[in-house]
CSV table of C-alpha atoms and ligand atoms in Angstrom, one decimal:
chain,number,residue,atom,x,y,z
A,1470,MET,CA,0.0,-0.1,-0.1
A,1471,ASN,CA,1.2,3.5,-0.3
A,1472,LEU,CA,2.3,4.6,3.1
A,1473,SER,CA,2.3,8.0,4.6
A,1474,LYS,CA,3.9,9.6,8.0
A,1475,SER,CA,0.5,8.6,9.9
A,1476,LYS,CA,-0.1,5.4,8.6
A,1477,TYR,CA,3.7,4.4,9.2
A,1478,CYS,CA,3.5,5.2,12.6
A,1479,LEU,CA,-0.1,3.8,13.2
A,1480,GLY,CA,1.5,0.4,11.6
A,1481,VAL,CA,4.4,0.6,13.9
A,1482,THR,CA,2.0,1.1,17.0
A,1483,CYS,CA,-0.2,-1.9,16.0
A,1484,LYS,CA,-0.7,-3.1,12.5
A,1485,LYS,CA,-3.9,-4.2,13.5
A,1486,LYS,CA,-5.1,-0.9,14.2
A,1487,LEU,CA,-3.9,0.1,10.5
A,1488,TRP,CA,-6.0,-2.8,9.4
A,1489,LEU,CA,-9.2,-1.7,10.9
A,1490,GLU,CA,-8.8,2.1,10.4
A,1491,THR,CA,-8.5,1.3,6.4
A,1492,ASN,CA,-11.0,-1.6,6.6
A,1493,LYS,CA,-13.5,-1.2,9.4
A,1494,PRO,CA,-13.4,2.4,10.5
A,1495,GLU,CA,-17.0,2.3,11.6
A,1496,VAL,CA,-16.0,0.4,14.7
A,1497,LYS,CA,-13.9,2.7,15.8
A,1498,GLU,CA,-15.1,4.3,19.2
A,1499,GLU,CA,-15.2,8.0,19.5
A,1500,GLU,CA,-12.5,9.5,21.3
A,1501,ASN,CA,-13.4,11.8,24.6
A,1502,GLY,CA,-10.0,12.8,26.2
A,1503,GLN,CA,-9.3,16.4,26.7
A,1504,VAL,CA,-9.7,18.5,23.6
A,1505,LEU,CA,-6.4,19.9,22.7
A,1506,LEU,CA,-7.6,23.5,22.2
A,1507,ASN,CA,-5.7,25.6,19.4
A,1508,GLY,CA,-3.5,23.0,18.6
A,1509,THR,CA,-3.1,23.9,14.9
A,1510,LEU,CA,-1.6,27.2,15.7
A,1511,VAL,CA,1.3,25.1,17.3
A,1512,GLY,CA,2.1,24.4,13.6
A,1513,GLU,CA,1.5,27.9,12.2
A,1514,TYR,CA,3.9,29.4,14.9
A,1515,ALA,CA,6.7,27.0,14.1
A,1516,ARG,CA,6.6,28.4,10.7
A,1517,ASN,CA,8.8,31.3,11.7
A,1518,LEU,CA,10.8,29.4,14.1
A,1519,LEU,CA,13.8,29.4,11.7
A,1520,GLY,CA,13.2,32.9,10.1
A,1521,LYS,CA,11.8,33.3,6.7
A,1522,SER,CA,10.3,30.2,5.4
A,1523,VAL,CA,8.0,29.0,2.1
A,1524,THR,CA,4.9,26.8,2.6
A,1525,ILE,CA,4.0,23.9,0.2
A,1526,PRO,CA,0.2,24.2,-0.1
A,1527,PHE,CA,-1.5,21.3,0.5
A,1528,ASN,CA,-2.8,19.6,-2.7
A,1529,LYS,CA,-5.0,16.0,-3.0
A,1530,ASP,CA,-2.9,15.5,-5.9
A,1531,LEU,CA,0.6,14.8,-3.9
A,1532,ASN,CA,2.6,15.0,-7.1
A,1533,GLU,CA,1.9,18.5,-7.2
A,1534,MET,CA,3.0,19.0,-3.9
A,1535,ILE,CA,6.6,16.7,-4.7
A,1536,ASN,CA,6.9,18.9,-8.0
A,1537,ASP,CA,6.5,22.2,-6.2
A,1538,THR,CA,9.2,21.4,-3.3
A,1539,LYS,CA,11.7,20.2,-6.3
A,1540,LYS,CA,11.3,24.0,-7.7
A,1541,TYR,CA,12.0,25.4,-4.4
A,1542,LEU,CA,15.1,22.9,-3.3
A,1543,GLN,CA,16.8,24.4,-6.4
A,1544,GLU,CA,17.7,27.5,-4.2
A,1545,ASP,CA,20.8,26.8,-2.2
A,1546,ASN,CA,19.7,28.2,1.3
A,1547,ILE,CA,15.9,27.9,2.1
A,1548,VAL,CA,13.3,26.6,4.7
A,1549,ILE,CA,10.5,24.8,3.3
A,1550,CYS,CA,7.3,24.0,5.3
A,1551,GLU,CA,5.6,20.9,4.3
A,1552,ALA,CA,8.6,20.0,1.8
A,1553,SER,CA,7.0,16.7,0.1
A,1554,PHE,CA,8.9,13.7,-1.1
A,1555,ASN,CA,8.0,10.0,-2.1
A,1556,TYR,CA,9.9,7.1,-2.3
A,1557,ASN,CA,8.8,3.8,-3.3
A,1558,HIS,CA,4.9,4.4,-2.4
A,1559,ASN,CA,6.1,6.0,0.9
A,1560,PHE,CA,5.0,9.5,1.1
A,1561,CYS,CA,5.8,12.2,3.7
A,1562,SER,CA,5.6,15.9,4.3
A,1563,VAL,CA,8.5,17.2,6.6
A,1564,ASP,CA,7.2,20.1,8.9
A,1565,LEU,CA,10.4,22.2,8.5
A,1566,LEU,CA,13.1,21.4,6.2
A,1567,LYS,CA,16.2,23.6,6.5
A,1568,LYS,CA,18.6,23.5,3.4
A,1569,GLU,CA,22.1,24.9,3.5
A,1570,LYS,CA,24.0,24.5,0.4
A,1571,ASP,CA,24.1,20.6,-0.1
A,1572,SER,CA,23.0,19.8,3.7
A,1573,TYR,CA,19.4,19.2,4.9
A,1574,ILE,CA,18.4,19.3,8.5
A,1575,ILE,CA,15.0,17.6,9.3
A,1576,TYR,CA,12.3,19.4,11.8
A,1577,GLU,CA,9.2,17.5,13.1
A,1578,VAL,CA,6.8,19.9,15.0
A,1579,LYS,CA,5.2,18.3,18.0
A,1580,SER,CA,2.2,20.3,20.1
A,1581,SER,CA,3.8,18.3,22.9
A,1582,THR,CA,5.9,19.2,25.8
A,1583,SER,CA,8.1,15.9,25.6
A,1584,ILE,CA,9.0,13.5,23.3
A,1585,HIS,CA,7.3,10.0,22.7
A,1586,ASP,CA,8.6,6.9,21.3
A,1587,ILE,CA,6.1,7.6,18.1
A,1588,TYR,CA,7.7,10.8,17.3
A,1589,LEU,CA,10.8,8.9,16.7
A,1590,ASP,CA,9.2,6.7,14.4
A,1591,ASP,CA,7.8,9.8,12.6
A,1592,ILE,CA,11.0,11.5,12.2
A,1593,THR,CA,12.8,8.3,11.3
A,1594,TYR,CA,10.6,7.5,8.3
A,1595,GLN,CA,11.1,11.1,7.1
A,1596,TYR,CA,14.8,10.6,7.2
A,1597,TYR,CA,14.5,7.1,5.6
A,1598,ILE,CA,12.7,8.6,2.6
A,1599,LEU,CA,15.0,11.8,2.2
A,1600,LYS,CA,18.4,9.5,2.4
A,1601,ASN,CA,16.9,6.9,0.1
A,1602,LEU,CA,16.3,9.9,-2.5
A,1603,GLY,CA,19.9,10.8,-1.8
A,1604,TYR,CA,19.3,13.9,0.0
A,1605,ASN,CA,22.6,14.7,2.6
A,1606,VAL,CA,20.2,15.0,5.7
A,1607,ILE,CA,23.0,16.0,8.6
A,1608,LYS,CA,20.5,16.2,11.2
A,1609,THR,CA,17.2,15.4,12.6
A,1610,CYS,CA,15.5,17.5,15.4
A,1611,LEU,CA,11.8,17.7,17.1
A,1612,VAL,CA,10.5,20.8,17.9
A,1613,LEU,CA,8.6,20.6,21.3
A,1614,LEU,CA,6.7,23.0,23.4
A,1615,ASN,CA,8.6,24.5,26.1
A,1616,PRO,CA,6.4,24.0,29.3
A,1617,PHE,CA,8.5,26.9,31.2
A,1618,TYR,CA,7.8,29.8,28.7
A,1619,VAL,CA,5.4,32.2,30.1
A,1620,ARG,CA,3.9,34.6,27.7
A,1621,HIS,CA,4.6,38.2,28.3
A,1622,GLY,CA,3.3,40.5,25.2
A,1623,GLU,CA,3.7,39.0,21.9
A,1624,ILE,CA,4.8,35.2,21.5
A,1625,ASP,CA,8.3,34.8,21.0
A,1626,VAL,CA,8.6,31.5,19.2
A,1627,LYS,CA,12.2,31.2,19.8
A,1628,LYS,CA,11.5,30.8,23.3
A,1629,LEU,CA,8.0,29.2,23.0
A,1630,PHE,CA,9.9,26.1,21.4
A,1631,LYS,CA,12.4,23.9,22.1
A,1632,ILE,CA,14.4,22.0,19.5
A,1633,LYS,CA,15.7,18.7,20.5
A,1634,ASP,CA,18.6,16.9,18.1
A,1635,VAL,CA,17.2,13.3,17.9
A,1636,THR,CA,19.7,12.2,15.1
A,1637,ASP,CA,21.6,9.5,17.1
A,1638,THR,CA,18.1,7.8,17.9
A,1639,VAL,CA,17.4,8.1,14.3
A,1640,LEU,CA,20.3,6.5,13.0
A,1641,GLU,CA,19.6,3.4,15.1
A,1642,LYS,CA,16.0,3.2,14.4
A,1643,VAL,CA,16.6,3.5,10.6
A,1644,LYS,CA,18.0,0.2,10.6
A,1645,GLU,CA,14.8,-1.2,11.2
A,1646,ILE,CA,12.7,0.7,8.5
A,1647,ASP,CA,12.8,-1.6,5.6
A,1648,LYS,CA,11.6,-4.6,7.7
A,1649,ASN,CA,8.9,-2.3,9.6
A,1650,ILE,CA,7.4,-1.3,5.9
A,1651,GLN,CA,7.8,-5.0,4.3
A,1652,ASP,CA,5.9,-6.3,7.6
A,1653,ILE,CA,3.1,-3.5,7.3
A,1654,ASN,CA,2.6,-3.9,3.8
A,1655,LEU,CA,2.4,-7.8,4.1
A,1656,TYR,CA,0.1,-7.5,7.2
A,1657,MET,CA,-2.1,-5.1,5.0
A,1658,GLU,CA,-2.6,-7.6,2.1
A,1659,ASN,CA,-5.0,-9.8,4.6
A,1660,LYS,CA,-8.2,-9.7,3.2
A,1661,GLU,CA,-9.6,-11.6,6.1
A,1662,GLU,CA,-9.6,-9.8,9.4
A,1663,PRO,CA,-6.3,-10.7,11.1
A,1664,LYS,CA,-6.7,-11.6,15.0
A,1665,SER,CA,-6.1,-8.9,17.6
A,1666,GLU,CA,-2.9,-9.0,19.4
A,1667,LEU,CA,-3.2,-7.1,22.8
A,1668,SER,CA,-0.5,-5.3,24.3
A,1669,LYS,CA,0.3,-2.1,26.2
A,1670,ASN,CA,-0.1,0.1,23.2
A,1671,CYS,CA,-4.0,-1.2,23.5
A,1672,LYS,CA,-4.4,1.5,26.4
A,1673,ASP,CA,-6.8,4.2,25.1
A,1674,CYS,CA,-6.9,2.6,21.7
A,1675,PRO,CA,-10.2,3.6,20.3
A,1676,TYR,CA,-11.0,0.4,18.8
A,1677,PHE,CA,-10.0,-1.5,22.3
A,1678,ALA,CA,-13.9,-2.4,22.7
A,1679,TYR,CA,-14.1,-4.1,19.4
A,1680,CYS,CA,-10.8,-6.1,19.8
A,1681,THR,CA,-12.2,-7.3,23.0
A,1682,LYS,CA,-15.7,-8.1,21.8
A,1683,ASP,CA,-15.4,-11.7,22.2
A,1684,LEU,CA,-14.5,-11.7,25.9
A,1685,ASP,CA,-17.0,-11.9,29.0
A,1686,SER,CA,-18.8,-8.6,29.4
A,1687,ASN,CA,-17.2,-8.5,32.8
A,1688,ASN,CA,-13.7,-9.2,32.2
A,1689,VAL,CA,-10.1,-8.5,33.1
A,1690,PHE,CA,-10.0,-5.3,31.3
A,1691,LYS,CA,-13.0,-3.9,33.4
A,1692,VAL,CA,-11.1,-4.0,36.7
A,1693,ARG,CA,-11.0,-0.5,37.6
A,1694,TYR,CA,-7.4,1.1,38.2
A,1695,MET,CA,-5.5,-2.3,37.4
A,1696,GLN,CA,-2.4,-1.4,35.6
A,1697,MET,CA,-2.6,-2.4,32.1
A,1698,ARG,CA,0.7,-4.5,32.0
A,1699,LYS,CA,-1.0,-6.7,34.9
A,1700,MET,CA,-4.0,-7.1,32.9
A,1701,LEU,CA,-2.0,-8.2,29.8
A,1702,ASP,CA,-0.2,-10.6,32.2
A,1703,LEU,CA,-3.4,-12.3,33.2
A,1704,TYR,CA,-4.9,-11.9,29.6
A,1705,ASN,CA,-2.0,-13.8,28.1
A,1706,LYS,CA,-2.3,-16.2,30.7
A,1707,GLY,CA,-5.5,-16.9,29.9
A,1708,VAL,CA,-7.4,-15.6,33.0
A,1709,THR,CA,-9.7,-13.2,31.6
A,1710,SER,CA,-13.2,-14.0,33.1
A,1711,PHE,CA,-14.2,-12.6,36.6
A,1712,PRO,CA,-14.5,-16.0,38.1
A,1713,ASP,CA,-11.1,-17.2,37.1
A,1714,LEU,CA,-9.6,-13.7,38.3
A,1715,LEU,CA,-10.7,-14.4,41.7
A,1716,LYS,CA,-8.6,-17.8,41.8
A,1717,GLU,CA,-5.6,-15.2,41.3
A,1718,PRO,CA,-3.7,-13.3,43.9
A,1719,ILE,CA,-5.0,-9.8,43.1
A,1720,ASN,CA,-5.4,-6.7,45.3
A,1721,PRO,CA,-8.2,-6.9,47.6
A,1722,LYS,CA,-9.8,-3.6,46.2
A,1723,PHE,CA,-10.0,-5.5,42.7
A,1724,LYS,CA,-11.6,-8.5,44.3
A,1725,GLN,CA,-14.2,-6.5,45.9
A,1726,GLN,CA,-15.3,-5.2,42.8
A,1727,ILE,CA,-15.4,-8.6,41.6
A,1728,GLU,CA,-17.4,-10.3,44.1
A,1729,PHE,CA,-19.8,-7.4,44.3
A,1730,THR,CA,-20.4,-8.0,40.5
A,1731,LEU,CA,-20.4,-11.6,40.3
A,1732,TYR,CA,-22.5,-12.3,43.7
A,1733,ASP,CA,-25.0,-9.2,43.0
A,1734,LYS,CA,-23.9,-8.0,46.6
A,1735,GLU,CA,-25.5,-5.3,48.8
A,1736,PRO,CA,-23.9,-1.9,49.2
A,1737,TYR,CA,-21.2,-1.8,51.6
A,1738,ILE,CA,-21.1,0.8,54.3
A,1739,ASN,CA,-18.7,1.4,56.8
A,1740,GLU,CA,-20.8,3.8,59.2
A,1741,TYR,CA,-18.1,4.6,61.4
A,1742,LYS,CA,-15.8,5.7,58.9
A,1743,LEU,CA,-18.4,7.5,57.2
A,1744,LYS,CA,-19.2,9.3,60.5
A,1745,GLU,CA,-15.7,10.3,61.3
A,1746,PHE,CA,-15.7,11.8,57.6
A,1747,LEU,CA,-18.5,14.0,58.5
A,1748,LYS,CA,-17.5,15.0,61.6
A,1749,THR,CA,-14.9,16.8,59.8
A,1750,LEU,CA,-17.0,18.9,58.1
A,1751,HIS,CA,-18.5,22.5,59.6
A,1752,TYR,CA,-21.0,25.0,58.5
A,1753,PRO,CA,-20.9,27.2,56.7
A,1754,LEU,CA,-20.8,24.6,54.2
A,1755,TYR,CA,-19.7,25.3,50.2
A,1756,PHE,CA,-19.3,23.0,47.5
A,1757,LEU,CA,-16.8,24.3,44.9
A,1758,ASP,CA,-16.3,23.1,41.6
A,1759,PHE,CA,-14.2,24.9,38.7
A,1760,GLU,CA,-14.2,24.5,35.0
A,1761,THR,CA,-10.6,25.4,32.9
A,1762,TYR,CA,-9.2,25.1,29.7
A,1763,GLN,CA,-5.9,24.3,28.6
A,1764,VAL,CA,-4.3,25.8,25.4
A,1765,ALA,CA,-1.3,25.0,23.6
A,1766,ILE,CA,-0.3,28.6,22.6
A,1767,PRO,CA,-0.6,30.8,25.7
A,1768,ASN,CA,-3.5,33.2,25.2
A,1769,TYR,CA,-2.6,35.6,27.6
A,1770,ASP,CA,0.3,37.1,29.3
A,1771,GLY,CA,1.3,35.1,32.7
A,1772,VAL,CA,0.3,31.8,30.7
A,1773,LYS,CA,2.3,28.8,30.0
A,1774,PRO,CA,1.8,26.3,27.3
A,1775,TYR,CA,-0.9,23.8,28.7
A,1776,MET,CA,-1.9,25.6,31.8
A,1777,GLN,CA,-5.2,25.1,33.4
A,1778,ILE,CA,-7.4,28.3,33.0
A,1779,PRO,CA,-10.3,28.7,35.0
A,1780,PHE,CA,-13.1,30.5,33.3
A,1781,GLN,CA,-16.2,29.0,35.4
A,1782,TYR,CA,-17.0,28.2,39.0
A,1783,SER,CA,-20.4,26.8,41.0
A,1784,LEU,CA,-20.7,27.0,44.6
A,1785,HIS,CA,-23.7,25.6,46.4
A,1786,TYR,CA,-23.6,26.5,50.2
A,1787,ILE,CA,-25.3,26.1,53.3
A,1788,GLU,CA,-24.6,28.4,56.0
A,1789,SER,CA,-26.3,26.5,59.1
A,1790,GLU,CA,-27.6,23.3,60.0
A,1791,ASP,CA,-30.8,24.3,59.4
A,1792,GLY,CA,-30.2,26.9,56.1
A,1793,GLU,CA,-31.1,26.3,52.9
A,1794,LEU,CA,-29.3,25.3,50.2
A,1795,LYS,CA,-28.1,28.6,48.0
A,1796,HIS,CA,-25.9,29.0,44.9
A,1797,LYS,CA,-23.5,31.3,43.3
A,1798,GLU,CA,-21.6,31.2,40.1
A,1799,PHE,CA,-18.8,32.8,38.1
A,1800,LEU,CA,-18.6,32.8,34.3
A,1801,GLY,CA,-15.8,34.7,32.6
A,1802,GLU,CA,-16.5,37.1,29.6
A,1803,VAL,CA,-15.7,36.3,26.1
A,1804,GLY,CA,-12.3,37.1,24.7
A,1805,VAL,CA,-10.9,38.3,28.3
A,1806,ASP,CA,-8.5,36.9,30.7
A,1807,PRO,CA,-11.2,35.2,33.3
A,1808,ARG,CA,-8.6,34.6,36.0
A,1809,TYR,CA,-8.4,37.9,37.7
A,1810,SER,CA,-12.4,38.3,38.0
A,1811,LEU,CA,-12.6,35.0,38.8
A,1812,ALA,CA,-10.3,35.1,41.8
A,1813,LYS,CA,-11.6,38.3,42.9
A,1814,ARG,CA,-15.1,37.2,43.0
A,1815,LEU,CA,-14.4,33.5,44.7
A,1816,VAL,CA,-12.8,35.3,47.5
A,1817,MET,CA,-16.0,37.5,48.3
A,1818,ASP,CA,-18.0,34.5,47.6
A,1819,ILE,CA,-16.6,32.1,50.2
A,1820,PRO,CA,-16.1,33.4,53.8
A,1821,VAL,CA,-13.0,32.9,55.2
A,1822,ASP,CA,-14.3,30.4,58.1
A,1823,SER,CA,-16.1,28.1,55.6
A,1824,CYS,CA,-15.5,24.6,55.0
A,1825,VAL,CA,-15.1,23.7,51.3
A,1826,MET,CA,-15.8,20.9,49.7
A,1827,ALA,CA,-14.5,19.6,46.4
A,1828,TYR,CA,-14.6,16.0,44.5
A,1829,ASN,CA,-10.9,15.4,44.0
A,1830,MET,CA,-9.9,18.4,45.7
A,1831,ARG,CA,-6.1,18.0,43.9
A,1832,PHE,CA,-7.7,19.7,40.9
A,1833,GLU,CA,-9.4,22.6,42.7
A,1834,LYS,CA,-6.7,23.3,44.6
A,1835,MET,CA,-3.6,23.3,41.9
A,1836,VAL,CA,-6.1,26.1,40.4
A,1837,ILE,CA,-6.5,28.3,43.8
A,1838,ARG,CA,-2.5,27.7,44.5
A,1839,GLU,CA,-1.7,29.0,40.7
A,1840,LEU,CA,-4.3,31.9,41.2
A,1841,ALA,CA,-2.6,32.6,44.6
A,1842,SER,CA,1.0,32.9,43.0
A,1843,LEU,CA,-0.6,35.0,40.1
A,1844,TYR,CA,-2.3,37.6,42.2
A,1845,PRO,CA,-0.5,38.8,45.8
A,1846,ASP,CA,-3.2,41.1,46.3
A,1847,LEU,CA,-5.6,37.7,46.6
A,1848,SER,CA,-2.9,35.3,47.6
A,1849,ASP,CA,-3.8,35.6,51.5
A,1850,LYS,CA,-7.6,34.7,51.2
A,1851,LEU,CA,-7.2,32.3,48.2
A,1852,LEU,CA,-4.8,30.2,50.4
A,1853,ILE,CA,-7.2,30.3,53.3
A,1854,ILE,CA,-9.8,28.9,51.0
A,1855,HIS,CA,-7.2,26.2,49.8
A,1856,ASP,CA,-6.4,25.1,53.3
A,1857,ASN,CA,-10.2,24.7,54.2
A,1858,ILE,CA,-10.9,22.4,51.7
A,1859,VAL,CA,-12.1,18.7,52.4
A,1860,ASP,CA,-12.1,16.0,49.6
A,1861,LEU,CA,-15.8,14.3,49.1
A,1862,MET,CA,-14.1,11.5,47.1
A,1863,VAL,CA,-12.2,10.1,50.2
A,1864,PRO,CA,-15.2,7.8,51.6
A,1865,PHE,CA,-15.4,6.5,48.1
A,1866,LYS,CA,-11.6,6.2,47.0
A,1867,ASN,CA,-11.2,4.4,50.4
A,1868,ARG,CA,-14.3,2.3,49.7
A,1869,GLU,CA,-16.0,3.4,52.9
A,1870,TYR,CA,-19.0,3.5,50.6
A,1871,TYR,CA,-19.4,0.9,47.7
A,1872,THR,CA,-22.1,-0.5,45.6
A,1873,LYS,CA,-21.6,-3.0,42.8
A,1874,GLU,CA,-23.0,-0.3,40.2
A,1875,MET,CA,-20.0,1.8,40.9
A,1876,GLU,CA,-17.7,-0.9,39.1
A,1877,GLY,CA,-14.7,-0.1,41.0
A,1878,SER,CA,-14.8,3.6,40.2
A,1879,TYR,CA,-14.7,6.3,42.7
A,1880,SER,CA,-15.1,9.4,40.1
A,1881,ILE,CA,-18.1,11.3,40.4
A,1882,LYS,CA,-19.6,10.2,37.3
A,1883,ALA,CA,-19.6,6.8,38.3
A,1884,VAL,CA,-20.6,7.3,41.9
A,1885,LEU,CA,-23.4,9.8,41.3
A,1886,PRO,CA,-25.7,7.3,39.1
A,1887,ALA,CA,-25.0,4.3,41.4
A,1888,LEU,CA,-26.2,6.2,44.2
A,1889,PHE,CA,-29.3,8.4,42.2
A,1890,PRO,CA,-30.1,5.7,39.6
A,1891,ASP,CA,-33.6,7.1,38.8
A,1892,ASP,CA,-33.0,10.9,39.4
A,1893,PRO,CA,-33.2,12.7,36.3
A,1894,SER,CA,-32.1,16.0,37.4
A,1895,LEU,CA,-29.1,14.7,38.4
A,1896,ASN,CA,-28.5,12.7,34.8
A,1897,TYR,CA,-25.7,14.7,32.9
A,1898,HIS,CA,-27.3,13.1,29.5
A,1899,ASN,CA,-30.1,15.1,30.1
A,1900,LEU,CA,-28.5,18.3,29.8
A,1901,GLU,CA,-28.2,20.4,26.6
A,1902,ASP,CA,-25.0,21.3,24.9
A,1903,VAL,CA,-22.6,20.7,27.9
A,1904,HIS,CA,-22.4,17.3,29.0
A,1905,ASN,CA,-18.5,16.9,30.6
A,1906,GLY,CA,-15.5,18.9,31.5
A,1907,SER,CA,-14.3,18.5,27.9
A,1908,GLU,CA,-17.3,19.7,26.1
A,1909,ALA,CA,-17.4,23.1,28.9
A,1910,SER,CA,-13.7,23.9,27.8
A,1911,SER,CA,-14.3,23.5,24.1
A,1912,SER,CA,-17.7,25.3,24.4
A,1913,PHE,CA,-16.1,28.5,26.2
A,1914,VAL,CA,-13.1,29.0,23.6
A,1915,GLU,CA,-15.4,28.7,21.1
A,1916,LEU,CA,-17.6,31.2,22.6
A,1917,GLU,CA,-16.5,34.1,20.4
A,1918,LYS,CA,-17.2,32.8,17.1
A,1919,LEU,CA,-20.9,32.5,17.8
A,1920,SER,CA,-23.6,35.1,17.3
A,1921,GLN,CA,-24.8,36.9,20.4
A,1922,GLU,CA,-27.9,34.6,20.2
A,1923,GLU,CA,-25.7,31.5,20.3
A,1924,GLN,CA,-23.4,32.7,23.2
A,1925,ASP,CA,-26.1,33.3,25.3
A,1926,LYS,CA,-27.8,29.7,25.0
A,1927,ILE,CA,-24.2,28.3,25.5
A,1928,ARG,CA,-23.2,30.2,28.2
A,1929,ASN,CA,-26.6,29.3,29.6
A,1930,SER,CA,-25.6,25.4,29.3
A,1931,LEU,CA,-22.3,26.1,30.7
A,1932,LEU,CA,-24.0,27.4,33.8
A,1933,LYS,CA,-26.3,24.6,34.0
A,1934,TYR,CA,-23.8,21.8,33.9
A,1935,CYS,CA,-21.3,23.4,36.4
A,1936,SER,CA,-24.1,23.8,39.0
A,1937,LEU,CA,-25.0,20.2,38.3
A,1938,ASP,CA,-21.4,19.5,39.4
A,1939,THR,CA,-22.0,21.1,42.8
A,1940,TYR,CA,-25.5,20.0,43.2
A,1941,ALA,CA,-24.6,16.1,42.6
A,1942,MET,CA,-21.9,16.9,45.7
A,1943,VAL,CA,-24.6,18.5,47.8
A,1944,LYS,CA,-26.9,15.1,47.3
A,1945,ILE,CA,-23.7,12.9,47.6
A,1946,TRP,CA,-23.0,14.6,51.0
A,1947,GLU,CA,-26.7,14.4,51.9
A,1948,LYS,CA,-26.8,10.5,50.8
A,1949,LEU,CA,-23.7,10.2,53.4
A,1950,LYS,CA,-25.7,11.6,56.1
A,1951,GLU,CA,-28.7,9.5,55.3
A,1952,VAL,CA,-27.1,6.3,55.4
A,1953,THR,CA,-25.3,7.0,58.4
A,1954,LYS,CA,-28.7,7.5,60.3
A,1955,GLU,CA,-30.4,5.0,58.8
A,1956,LYS,CA,-27.8,2.4,59.9
A,1957,VAL,CA,-28.0,4.1,63.4
A,1958,LYS,CA,-31.8,3.6,63.7
A,1959,ILE,CA,-31.6,0.2,62.6
A,1960,ARG,CA,-29.0,-0.6,65.7
A,1961,ASN,CA,-31.0,1.2,68.2
B,2680,LIG,S1,-7.1,-2.5,20.8
B,2680,LIG,FE1,-5.1,-2.9,20.6
B,2680,LIG,S2,-5.0,-4.9,19.3
B,2680,LIG,FE2,-6.7,-3.7,19.1
B,2680,LIG,S3,-6.3,-2.1,17.5
B,2680,LIG,FE3,-6.1,-0.8,19.4
B,2680,LIG,S4,-3.9,-1.3,19.5
B,2680,LIG,FE4,-4.5,-2.7,17.9
């Protein structure tokens, strides 16, 4: 087959993945990780990294791109973006190619801050093609984002990027390329679907559900928080079903998940521990949740690549034991750095003597610490809020309250429906437009592209989504109180 950079990299990661991508793309699951916002801008900024450059425009007819490249390569010194080549049915476009007289340097741009193995395969493939076409490639470099770069004024591309010379690794890896290409081509000749060979590369693969479809619905890969390496060891030994797993020496928490599912067990409630946890709380009680977005290219002063930018929070609160549930919220304005206004409102909204509840508090604490370091005038109050945070996730993480419906997970998205299966007001699927954190981030960043009417609608959806996050925490806290009281009553 005709290979490209992306196809080669897919084939090196897993040949079955390339086969499915080519022959059965419909079985792929939707990928819903953190959305990379403004990732395409990375390539655009990188074009200025080596000074003046020319760009080969994209053309469906790859020969056009190759011919355009040849014309530019007649010059002695030049930087070409998307310089395109074909060797023996292997095509590549080089992100940045620098020509100095008869020497060439390949630069592969990545919107990441660190090197991943697959980047090395990618750049080695390009080196292989150019070398075989007779070009004197003297160096190969990866261009990565510098995680320590802080924007002040205009973007400084020289500081935004860091260049890593990976020539030595490429010279080693290129020895394997002929065989890799041959193996991939041979594999792709299969008309019948080849068997899946599961490996560490399966983690987060969008074909994973398809490749494991013949296993029991309750199988080793459903054991929450077990390491992939351990799962694969068991799978390769033929231990895949829940009953078989119970015969293995595995962590008691994994056993608990399996036994609850297999034997349809009643909820486990450690009344003593839950009461201990509830005793650590006091009024006024605030339930806090932030929404943030991350951008590859810093969009405001004081922002680093991939820094979490908080743009919204929701606060449900109860001031005293018999007080009513109240709500406050903040949502940043379109096209404006939201951080200072958010921090200022937060310290006004949460009194210093409050107990602040978050679910998975590491995140909320990290956001508050960053705000405190940015704004010295608010720092003291922010750090008081920080120190007052209690984590509502703890009783679930410690399995002091566990039901089979949680399926081993202590994430709020698993705990909430397990505790409130029939409450439509707590069902994220019933929300409009925004149903999860990724959608919230991308919706907020995209707001400025919308009409006023559309903006109002999305802003309303954002408020409802974030409000549900803290309302869910209130309901979970109430449930903890309810189950501990019920147990006391039974004992008396
Ligand atoms: S799940 Fe694993 S075997 Fe299947 S395509 Fe993905 S990486 Fe390959």
